[in-house]
GROMACS .gro file of C-alpha atoms in nm:
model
  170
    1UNK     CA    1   0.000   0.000   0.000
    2UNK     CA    2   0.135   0.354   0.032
    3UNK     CA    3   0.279   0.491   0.264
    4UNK     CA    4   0.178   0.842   0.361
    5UNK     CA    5   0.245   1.152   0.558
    6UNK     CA    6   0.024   1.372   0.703
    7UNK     CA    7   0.133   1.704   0.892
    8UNK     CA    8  -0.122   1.905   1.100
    9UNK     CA    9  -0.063   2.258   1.308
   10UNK     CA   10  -0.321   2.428   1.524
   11UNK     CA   11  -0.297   2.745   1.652
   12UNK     CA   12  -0.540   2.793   1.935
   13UNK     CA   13  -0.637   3.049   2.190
   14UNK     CA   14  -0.831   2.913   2.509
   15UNK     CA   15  -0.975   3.111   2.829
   16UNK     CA   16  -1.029   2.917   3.170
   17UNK     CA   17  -1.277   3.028   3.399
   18UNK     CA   18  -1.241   2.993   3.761
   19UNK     CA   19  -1.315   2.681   3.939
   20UNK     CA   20  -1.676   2.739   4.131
   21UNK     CA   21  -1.643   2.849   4.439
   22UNK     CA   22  -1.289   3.017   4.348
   23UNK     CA   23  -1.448   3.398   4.287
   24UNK     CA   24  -1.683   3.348   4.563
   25UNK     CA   25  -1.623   3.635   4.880
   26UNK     CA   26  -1.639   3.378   5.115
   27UNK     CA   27  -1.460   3.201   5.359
   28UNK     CA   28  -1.469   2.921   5.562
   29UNK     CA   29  -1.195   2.735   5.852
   30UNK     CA   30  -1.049   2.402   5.893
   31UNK     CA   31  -0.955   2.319   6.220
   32UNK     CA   32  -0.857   1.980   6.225
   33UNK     CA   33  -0.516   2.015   6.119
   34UNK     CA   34  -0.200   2.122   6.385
   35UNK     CA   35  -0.280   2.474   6.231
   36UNK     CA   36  -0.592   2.563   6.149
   37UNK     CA   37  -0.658   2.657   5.776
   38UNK     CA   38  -0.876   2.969   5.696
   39UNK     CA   39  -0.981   2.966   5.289
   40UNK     CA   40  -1.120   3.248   5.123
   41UNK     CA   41  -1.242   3.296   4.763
   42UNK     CA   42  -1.151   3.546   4.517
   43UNK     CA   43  -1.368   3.803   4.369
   44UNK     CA   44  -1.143   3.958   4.166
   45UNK     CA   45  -0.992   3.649   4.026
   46UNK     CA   46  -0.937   3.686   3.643
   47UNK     CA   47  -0.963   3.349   3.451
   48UNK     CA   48  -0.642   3.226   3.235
   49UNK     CA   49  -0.599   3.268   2.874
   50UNK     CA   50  -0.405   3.004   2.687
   51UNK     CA   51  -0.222   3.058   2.336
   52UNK     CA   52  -0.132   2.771   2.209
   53UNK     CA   53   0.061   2.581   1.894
   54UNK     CA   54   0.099   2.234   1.809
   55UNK     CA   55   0.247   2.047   1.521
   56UNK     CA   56   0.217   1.704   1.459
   57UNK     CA   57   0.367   1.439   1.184
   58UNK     CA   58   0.221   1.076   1.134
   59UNK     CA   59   0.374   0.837   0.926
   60UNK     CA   60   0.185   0.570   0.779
   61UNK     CA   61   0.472   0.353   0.725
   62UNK     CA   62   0.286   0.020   0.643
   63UNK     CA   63  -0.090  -0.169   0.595
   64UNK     CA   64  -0.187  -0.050   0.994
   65UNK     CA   65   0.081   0.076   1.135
   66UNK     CA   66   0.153   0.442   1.191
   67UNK     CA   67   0.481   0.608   1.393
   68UNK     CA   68   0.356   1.005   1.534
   69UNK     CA   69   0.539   1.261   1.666
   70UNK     CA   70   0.435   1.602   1.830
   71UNK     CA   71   0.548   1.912   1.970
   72UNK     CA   72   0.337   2.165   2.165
   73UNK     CA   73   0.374   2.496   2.317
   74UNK     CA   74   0.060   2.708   2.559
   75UNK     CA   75   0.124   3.072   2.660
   76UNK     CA   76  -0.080   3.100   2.963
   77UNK     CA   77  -0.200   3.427   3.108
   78UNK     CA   78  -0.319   3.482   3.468
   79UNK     CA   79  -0.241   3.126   3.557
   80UNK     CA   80  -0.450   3.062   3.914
   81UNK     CA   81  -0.280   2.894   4.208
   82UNK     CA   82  -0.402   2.874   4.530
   83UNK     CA   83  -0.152   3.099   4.766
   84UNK     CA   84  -0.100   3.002   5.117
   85UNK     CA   85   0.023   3.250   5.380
   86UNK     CA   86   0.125   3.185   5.772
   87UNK     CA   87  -0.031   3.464   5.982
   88UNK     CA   88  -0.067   3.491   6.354
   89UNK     CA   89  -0.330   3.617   6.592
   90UNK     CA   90  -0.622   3.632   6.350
   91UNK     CA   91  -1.030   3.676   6.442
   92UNK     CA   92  -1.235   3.423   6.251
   93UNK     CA   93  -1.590   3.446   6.326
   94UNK     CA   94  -1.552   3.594   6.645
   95UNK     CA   95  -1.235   3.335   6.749
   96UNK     CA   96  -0.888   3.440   6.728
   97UNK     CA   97  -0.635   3.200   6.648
   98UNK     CA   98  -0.292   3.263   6.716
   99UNK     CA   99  -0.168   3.045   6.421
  100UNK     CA  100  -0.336   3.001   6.116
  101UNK     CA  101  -0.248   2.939   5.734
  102UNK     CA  102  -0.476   3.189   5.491
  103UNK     CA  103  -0.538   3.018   5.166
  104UNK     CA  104  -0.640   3.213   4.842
  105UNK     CA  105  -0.675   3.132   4.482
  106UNK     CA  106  -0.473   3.425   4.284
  107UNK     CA  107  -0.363   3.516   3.979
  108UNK     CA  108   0.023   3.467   3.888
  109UNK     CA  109   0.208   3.577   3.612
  110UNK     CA  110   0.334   3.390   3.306
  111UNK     CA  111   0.291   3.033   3.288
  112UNK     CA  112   0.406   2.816   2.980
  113UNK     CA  113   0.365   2.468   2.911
  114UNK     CA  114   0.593   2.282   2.623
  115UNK     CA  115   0.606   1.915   2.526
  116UNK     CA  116   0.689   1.626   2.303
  117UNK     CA  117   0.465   1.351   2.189
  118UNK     CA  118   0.549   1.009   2.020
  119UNK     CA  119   0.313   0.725   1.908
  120UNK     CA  120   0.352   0.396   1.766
  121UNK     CA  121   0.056   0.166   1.679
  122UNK     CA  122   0.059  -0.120   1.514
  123UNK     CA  123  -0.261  -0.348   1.372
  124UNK     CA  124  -0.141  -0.718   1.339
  125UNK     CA  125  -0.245  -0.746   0.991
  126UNK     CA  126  -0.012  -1.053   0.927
  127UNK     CA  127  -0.214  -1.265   1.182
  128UNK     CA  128  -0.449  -1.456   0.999
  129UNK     CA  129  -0.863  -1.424   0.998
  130UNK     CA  130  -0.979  -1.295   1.325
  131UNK     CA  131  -0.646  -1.256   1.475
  132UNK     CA  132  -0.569  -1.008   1.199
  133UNK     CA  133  -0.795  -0.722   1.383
  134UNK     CA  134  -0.560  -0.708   1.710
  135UNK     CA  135  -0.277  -0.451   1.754
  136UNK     CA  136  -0.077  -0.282   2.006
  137UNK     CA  137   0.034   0.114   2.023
  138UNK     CA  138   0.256   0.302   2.262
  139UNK     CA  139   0.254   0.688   2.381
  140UNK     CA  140   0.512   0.810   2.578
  141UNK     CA  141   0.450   1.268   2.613
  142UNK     CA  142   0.698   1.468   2.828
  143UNK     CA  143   0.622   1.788   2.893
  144UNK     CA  144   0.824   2.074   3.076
  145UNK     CA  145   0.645   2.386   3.276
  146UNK     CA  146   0.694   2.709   3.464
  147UNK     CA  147   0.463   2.992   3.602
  148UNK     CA  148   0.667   3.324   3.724
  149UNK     CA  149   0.488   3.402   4.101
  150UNK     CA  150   0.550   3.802   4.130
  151UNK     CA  151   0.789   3.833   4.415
  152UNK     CA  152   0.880   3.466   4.466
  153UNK     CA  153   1.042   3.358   4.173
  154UNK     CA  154   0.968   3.058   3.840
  155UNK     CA  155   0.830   2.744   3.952
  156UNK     CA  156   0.737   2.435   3.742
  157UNK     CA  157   0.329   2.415   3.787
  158UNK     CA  158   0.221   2.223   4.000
  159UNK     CA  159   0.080   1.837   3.971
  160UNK     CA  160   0.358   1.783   3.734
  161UNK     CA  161   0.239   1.463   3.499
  162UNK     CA  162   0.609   1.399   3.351
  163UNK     CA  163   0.644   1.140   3.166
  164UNK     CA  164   0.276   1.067   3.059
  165UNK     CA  165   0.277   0.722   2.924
  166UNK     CA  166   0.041   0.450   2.766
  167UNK     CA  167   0.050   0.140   2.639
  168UNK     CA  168  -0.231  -0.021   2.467
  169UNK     CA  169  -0.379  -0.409   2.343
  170UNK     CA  170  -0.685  -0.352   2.088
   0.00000   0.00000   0.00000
């Protein structure tokens, strides 16, 4: 058969909102912890805005097989973290406490997100008959990431998913 390429870019611009309770004025305490926890929302949280740009290659080297490969890039505005402060001797609904942590979703600065992305797959078309309709595929994507927090410096974002890996049976 033949064998074919196929290229594909994307450039994309994305905005994410808030999570739900994240621009809410309110606040609420957890004291179970050695130090209690006070959390308060955000009203003047701005969401994120994403730019993004990905390229991609597959090669369809043989009768069901195909080799992929990838490369992304996301600009991201206004990233949101959740910021967590020590403060002492602070009234909470008529209690003071003389330790606390204050917790806060907040805008940071830049954020940027850049990867790679590889996939094999493979249909075992030289099986005979019913066999012929299995296959295997493999997708390893490593990604890199930092977000600039105004007055404390870059910092890859957090819940890192490096290496992102999967291997398949169909």
């Amino acid at each position: 058969g033949d064998h074919d390429v196929i290229l594909r870019a994307a450039f994309t611009q994305t905005i994410g909102r808030p999570g739900y309770g994240q621009p809410s004025p309110g606040a609420s305490i957890d004291i179970g912890p050695a130090t209690p926890v006070i959390s308060r929302g955000n009203p003047a949280l701005e969401p994120y805005l994403s730019t993004n740009i990905d390229f991609a290659a597959d090669w369809y080297f043989a009768e069901g097989g195909v080799l992929g490969f990838g490369i992304f890039h996301k600009a991201i505005e206004d990233y949101i973290f959740t910021r967590q402060v020590d403060a002492e001797n602070v009234t909470f609904l008529g209690t003071t406490y003389p330790d606390v942590v204050l917790s806060q979703p907040v805008n940071a600065g830049e954020a940027q997100v850049s990867g790679l992305e590889l996939n094999y797959q493979q249909q075992f078309t030289f099986l005979p008959g019913f066999w012929a309709g299995f296959g295997g595929a493999a997708n390893p994507t490593l990604k890199d990431s930092e977000v600039d927090i105004a007055g404390r410096g870059t910092f890859p974002l957090p819940r890192p998913s490096d290496p992102v890996y999967g291997l398949q049976l169909f």
